[in-house]
Amino acid sequence: MKNVEELFEEGKAQMDRIQVPDELEMRLRNALEKAEPKPKPLSFYQRHARQFKIALVLVLALLIGFNYNVIASYGKQLFGYDQVMDGTLRELNELGKGQLIGKSHTFSNGVSLTVDYVMLDENQLLLFYTVKAPAGDVTNALSPFMSLQNLFGESRCISSQGRINEEESEVNYIASFEPPSLLARKLTLNFALNGQGVSTPAEITFSLDRNTAMGHTLKKELNQTIVVDQTELILQSIVASPTRTVIKGSAQNILSLAMDTLSGERFRPTDINLRLIANGEAIEVKGRGLSTDMKGITFHTNFDALPASLQELKLELVSFSADQDVNQQYSLNREEKPQVLDMLGQQVEINKLEETHGETLLTLTSEESVVLTKVYLLADGQEIALEETINDDYQKSLDGTIKHQRTLRFLGTGKDLQLDVRRMTYSKSYNKVIDIPLD
């Protein structure tokens, strides 16, 4: 039997004798050139890339659909005014309530004003604007007088507040204007550069998007009357909007004003202190004022916005202050101390009467709100004007009221002394509460 080595040798010799046809190499080469290359193995993501893209688009569409308001409001939010806005405005800003403006004007000296944002509801238009002064002293760069004009009239500026940076080169303001006419679509802010006695005027015009206006949340005629001293307070209306709540009323009509003037019994309200209570909690007062015009004496009080969930609403007249003609003379007793004088229901104590170096010093005490605004000393029938008030002192009494002691100084004296009080101001507490229906 042949061994393995011999068999291998015979096989090798046989393979060497085989002749490969010349055309076979050419056929194999042509076949390889025409054959498509074998693709590399694909990853899982590559095999399902189309499905992944479709799924991603669907997820984004769902996210935008469910959070469209959030995304839109974030795009409209105002930044840089956090220290100027109160809590109510901060919440409205976070909700994207308002309109981005982004228009500016730059003067030749580098001072610029940019209108950043506007919030509008039934009670007011809030203008957010930035003033920059590269040279510093930004608060004096522009004239304090500005107006907001539209085709149908002017919106009066009610108030403004701002915050300045440490370098005093930039300040962010929020100004409150009367709401413009419902027909107004374009507004023009007029302002001026402060100069050496000459102001350089400028203006910025922008479109008002009424779709961003917020309207009101509560609007009612109150028509409630409260009798106070010689007049009647009429609480006329309440308008609550997202930015503030406004109570309006009247104290005297024009006829009553005229009759008071002719009779010599002048009576003028000087302050009306109201408290608005929502769900048992007092709403913060933002400001109040009185005005006199052809309608008579009117008043208003601005409060913060009402809570979203309103269950109960009350309005309280806390106190009433007035400036009233007295036109009465009071004989002064050198022996009786203290001598108590009744002035329109207000108690005034004469604590001390001193006569020295031809002068009369009269020390008296009253409640804190009582001020003798027009007073003379009659010495033996001679009228002596008040020279000055000295030694002001305030003390809290046992019942919690504040007492005001002061000394009136008159340059003159005499045997027969009278205090001639012609006018005084005072305040009275009322704590009268009315319910405001919500239906």
mmCIF file of C-alpha atoms in Angstrom, residues 39-181:
data_model
loop_
_atom_site.group_PDB
_atom_site.id
_atom_site.type_symbol
_atom_site.label_atom_id
_atom_site.label_comp_id
_atom_site.label_asym_id
_atom_site.label_seq_id
_atom_site.Cartn_x
_atom_site.Cartn_y
_atom_site.Cartn_z
ATOM 1 C CA PRO A 39 -23.152 46.265 0.773
ATOM 2 C CA LYS A 40 -21.735 46.584 4.262
ATOM 3 C CA PRO A 41 -23.994 45.480 7.121
ATOM 4 C CA LEU A 42 -26.303 48.328 8.281
ATOM 5 C CA SER A 43 -26.743 49.371 11.901
ATOM 6 C CA PHE A 44 -30.158 49.226 13.596
ATOM 7 C CA TYR A 45 -30.609 52.997 13.335
ATOM 8 C CA GLN A 46 -29.658 52.984 9.608
ATOM 9 C CA ARG A 47 -32.148 50.218 8.845
ATOM 10 C CA HIS A 48 -34.935 52.169 10.636
ATOM 11 C CA ALA A 49 -33.867 55.776 9.917
ATOM 12 C CA ARG A 50 -37.074 56.639 8.075
ATOM 13 C CA GLN A 51 -39.230 55.317 10.893
ATOM 14 C CA PHE A 52 -37.160 57.292 13.416
ATOM 15 C CA LYS A 53 -37.592 60.531 11.455
ATOM 16 C CA ILE A 54 -41.348 60.100 11.197
ATOM 17 C CA ALA A 55 -41.622 59.335 14.915
ATOM 18 C CA LEU A 56 -39.521 62.389 15.811
ATOM 19 C CA VAL A 57 -41.733 64.697 13.738
ATOM 20 C CA LEU A 58 -44.847 63.263 15.391
ATOM 21 C CA VAL A 59 -43.416 63.744 18.899
ATOM 22 C CA LEU A 60 -42.451 67.351 18.164
ATOM 23 C CA ALA A 61 -45.882 68.033 16.717
ATOM 24 C CA LEU A 62 -47.533 66.649 19.844
ATOM 25 C CA LEU A 63 -45.263 68.668 22.156
ATOM 26 C CA ILE A 64 -45.921 71.881 20.259
ATOM 27 C CA GLY A 65 -49.636 71.159 20.110
ATOM 28 C CA PHE A 66 -49.979 70.548 23.838
ATOM 29 C CA ASN A 67 -47.639 73.418 24.813
ATOM 30 C CA TYR A 68 -48.300 75.953 22.076
ATOM 31 C CA ASN A 69 -49.409 78.675 24.488
ATOM 32 C CA VAL A 70 -46.352 78.121 26.678
ATOM 33 C CA ILE A 71 -43.952 78.319 23.733
ATOM 34 C CA ALA A 72 -45.723 81.359 22.281
ATOM 35 C CA SER A 73 -45.821 83.201 25.622
ATOM 36 C CA TYR A 74 -42.144 82.487 26.268
ATOM 37 C CA GLY A 75 -41.359 84.119 22.947
ATOM 38 C CA LYS A 76 -43.266 87.248 24.017
ATOM 39 C CA GLN A 77 -41.879 87.528 27.554
ATOM 40 C CA LEU A 78 -40.096 90.714 28.591
ATOM 41 C CA PHE A 79 -36.714 90.499 30.283
ATOM 42 C CA GLY A 80 -34.835 93.088 32.353
ATOM 43 C CA TYR A 81 -37.832 94.550 34.215
ATOM 44 C CA ASP A 82 -38.092 92.084 37.133
ATOM 45 C CA GLN A 83 -37.035 94.719 39.675
ATOM 46 C CA VAL A 84 -39.577 97.236 38.379
ATOM 47 C CA MET A 85 -42.634 94.994 38.020
ATOM 48 C CA ASP A 86 -44.852 94.076 40.958
ATOM 49 C CA GLY A 87 -46.186 90.561 41.512
ATOM 50 C CA THR A 88 -49.228 91.056 39.295
ATOM 51 C CA LEU A 89 -47.243 92.352 36.316
ATOM 52 C CA ARG A 90 -44.666 89.606 36.806
ATOM 53 C CA GLU A 91 -47.372 86.962 36.508
ATOM 54 C CA LEU A 92 -48.842 88.595 33.408
ATOM 55 C CA ASN A 93 -45.397 88.786 31.841
ATOM 56 C CA GLU A 94 -44.777 85.102 32.512
ATOM 57 C CA LEU A 95 -48.056 84.368 30.718
ATOM 58 C CA GLY A 96 -46.928 86.445 27.747
ATOM 59 C CA LYS A 97 -49.697 89.015 28.180
ATOM 60 C CA GLY A 98 -48.684 92.023 26.150
ATOM 61 C CA GLN A 99 -47.046 93.113 22.930
ATOM 62 C CA LEU A 100 -43.366 93.262 22.043
ATOM 63 C CA ILE A 101 -42.447 96.547 20.309
ATOM 64 C CA GLY A 102 -38.654 96.890 20.090
ATOM 65 C CA LYS A 103 -38.486 100.341 18.470
ATOM 66 C CA SER A 104 -35.913 102.952 19.448
ATOM 67 C CA HIS A 105 -34.557 106.418 18.740
ATOM 68 C CA THR A 106 -30.967 107.550 19.313
ATOM 69 C CA PHE A 107 -29.998 111.236 19.612
ATOM 70 C CA SER A 108 -26.752 112.634 18.247
ATOM 71 C CA ASN A 109 -25.139 112.584 21.707
ATOM 72 C CA GLY A 110 -25.737 108.837 22.060
ATOM 73 C CA VAL A 111 -28.757 109.044 24.382
ATOM 74 C CA SER A 112 -31.418 106.563 23.291
ATOM 75 C CA LEU A 113 -34.963 105.563 24.186
ATOM 76 C CA THR A 114 -36.331 102.130 23.303
ATOM 77 C CA VAL A 115 -39.994 101.165 23.573
ATOM 78 C CA ASP A 116 -39.722 97.523 24.598
ATOM 79 C CA TYR A 117 -43.222 96.363 25.468
ATOM 80 C CA VAL A 118 -46.853 97.366 25.917
ATOM 81 C CA MET A 119 -49.614 95.968 28.138
ATOM 82 C CA LEU A 120 -53.166 97.191 27.584
ATOM 83 C CA ASP A 121 -56.414 96.571 29.433
ATOM 84 C CA GLU A 122 -59.524 98.620 30.204
ATOM 85 C CA ASN A 123 -57.905 100.562 33.061
ATOM 86 C CA GLN A 124 -54.533 101.559 31.657
ATOM 87 C CA LEU A 125 -51.833 101.212 29.029
ATOM 88 C CA LEU A 126 -48.458 100.254 30.477
ATOM 89 C CA LEU A 127 -45.449 101.355 28.435
ATOM 90 C CA PHE A 128 -42.164 99.565 29.157
ATOM 91 C CA TYR A 129 -39.220 101.582 27.885
ATOM 92 C CA THR A 130 -35.448 101.826 28.366
ATOM 93 C CA VAL A 131 -33.344 104.990 28.396
ATOM 94 C CA LYS A 132 -29.576 104.756 27.873
ATOM 95 C CA ALA A 133 -27.023 107.523 28.339
ATOM 96 C CA PRO A 134 -23.431 106.400 27.656
ATOM 97 C CA ALA A 135 -22.058 109.479 29.446
ATOM 98 C CA GLY A 136 -24.018 108.739 32.630
ATOM 99 C CA ASP A 137 -26.617 110.781 34.566
ATOM 100 C CA VAL A 138 -29.345 108.935 32.668
ATOM 101 C CA THR A 139 -32.197 110.218 34.866
ATOM 102 C CA ASN A 140 -31.601 113.762 33.587
ATOM 103 C CA ALA A 141 -30.926 112.820 29.956
ATOM 104 C CA LEU A 142 -34.530 113.244 28.804
ATOM 105 C CA SER A 143 -37.235 115.749 29.601
ATOM 106 C CA PRO A 144 -39.712 114.392 32.182
ATOM 107 C CA PHE A 145 -42.612 115.447 29.953
ATOM 108 C CA MET A 146 -43.814 112.903 27.406
ATOM 109 C CA SER A 147 -47.118 112.207 25.702
ATOM 110 C CA LEU A 148 -48.739 109.297 23.895
ATOM 111 C CA GLN A 149 -50.719 110.463 20.879
ATOM 112 C CA ASN A 150 -53.088 108.722 18.519
ATOM 113 C CA LEU A 151 -55.386 109.801 15.712
ATOM 114 C CA PHE A 152 -58.267 110.318 18.160
ATOM 115 C CA GLY A 153 -56.501 112.206 20.941
ATOM 116 C CA GLU A 154 -53.894 111.953 23.680
ATOM 117 C CA SER A 155 -53.458 109.431 26.486
ATOM 118 C CA ARG A 156 -52.412 111.252 29.657
ATOM 119 C CA CYS A 157 -49.477 109.860 31.617
ATOM 120 C CA ILE A 158 -50.734 108.856 35.075
ATOM 121 C CA SER A 159 -47.528 107.703 36.758
ATOM 122 C CA SER A 160 -44.160 106.084 36.105
ATOM 123 C CA GLN A 161 -41.450 104.249 37.991
ATOM 124 C CA GLY A 162 -38.041 102.927 37.056
ATOM 125 C CA ARG A 163 -34.825 101.247 38.132
ATOM 126 C CA ILE A 164 -31.357 102.581 37.339
ATOM 127 C CA ASN A 165 -28.180 100.525 36.978
ATOM 128 C CA GLU A 166 -25.089 101.060 39.137
ATOM 129 C CA GLU A 167 -23.269 103.021 36.429
ATOM 130 C CA GLU A 168 -26.267 105.391 36.097
ATOM 131 C CA SER A 169 -26.122 104.861 32.343
ATOM 132 C CA GLU A 170 -29.343 102.870 31.865
ATOM 133 C CA VAL A 171 -32.784 102.887 33.425
ATOM 134 C CA ASN A 172 -35.869 100.724 32.814
ATOM 135 C CA TYR A 173 -39.203 102.530 33.181
ATOM 136 C CA ILE A 174 -42.808 101.410 33.387
ATOM 137 C CA ALA A 175 -45.199 104.284 32.652
ATOM 138 C CA SER A 176 -48.961 104.133 33.112
ATOM 139 C CA PHE A 177 -51.102 105.975 30.540
ATOM 140 C CA GLU A 178 -54.822 106.344 30.120
ATOM 141 C CA PRO A 179 -56.066 103.669 27.702
ATOM 142 C CA PRO A 180 -56.277 105.041 24.145
ATOM 143 C CA SER A 181 -59.448 105.192 22.082
#
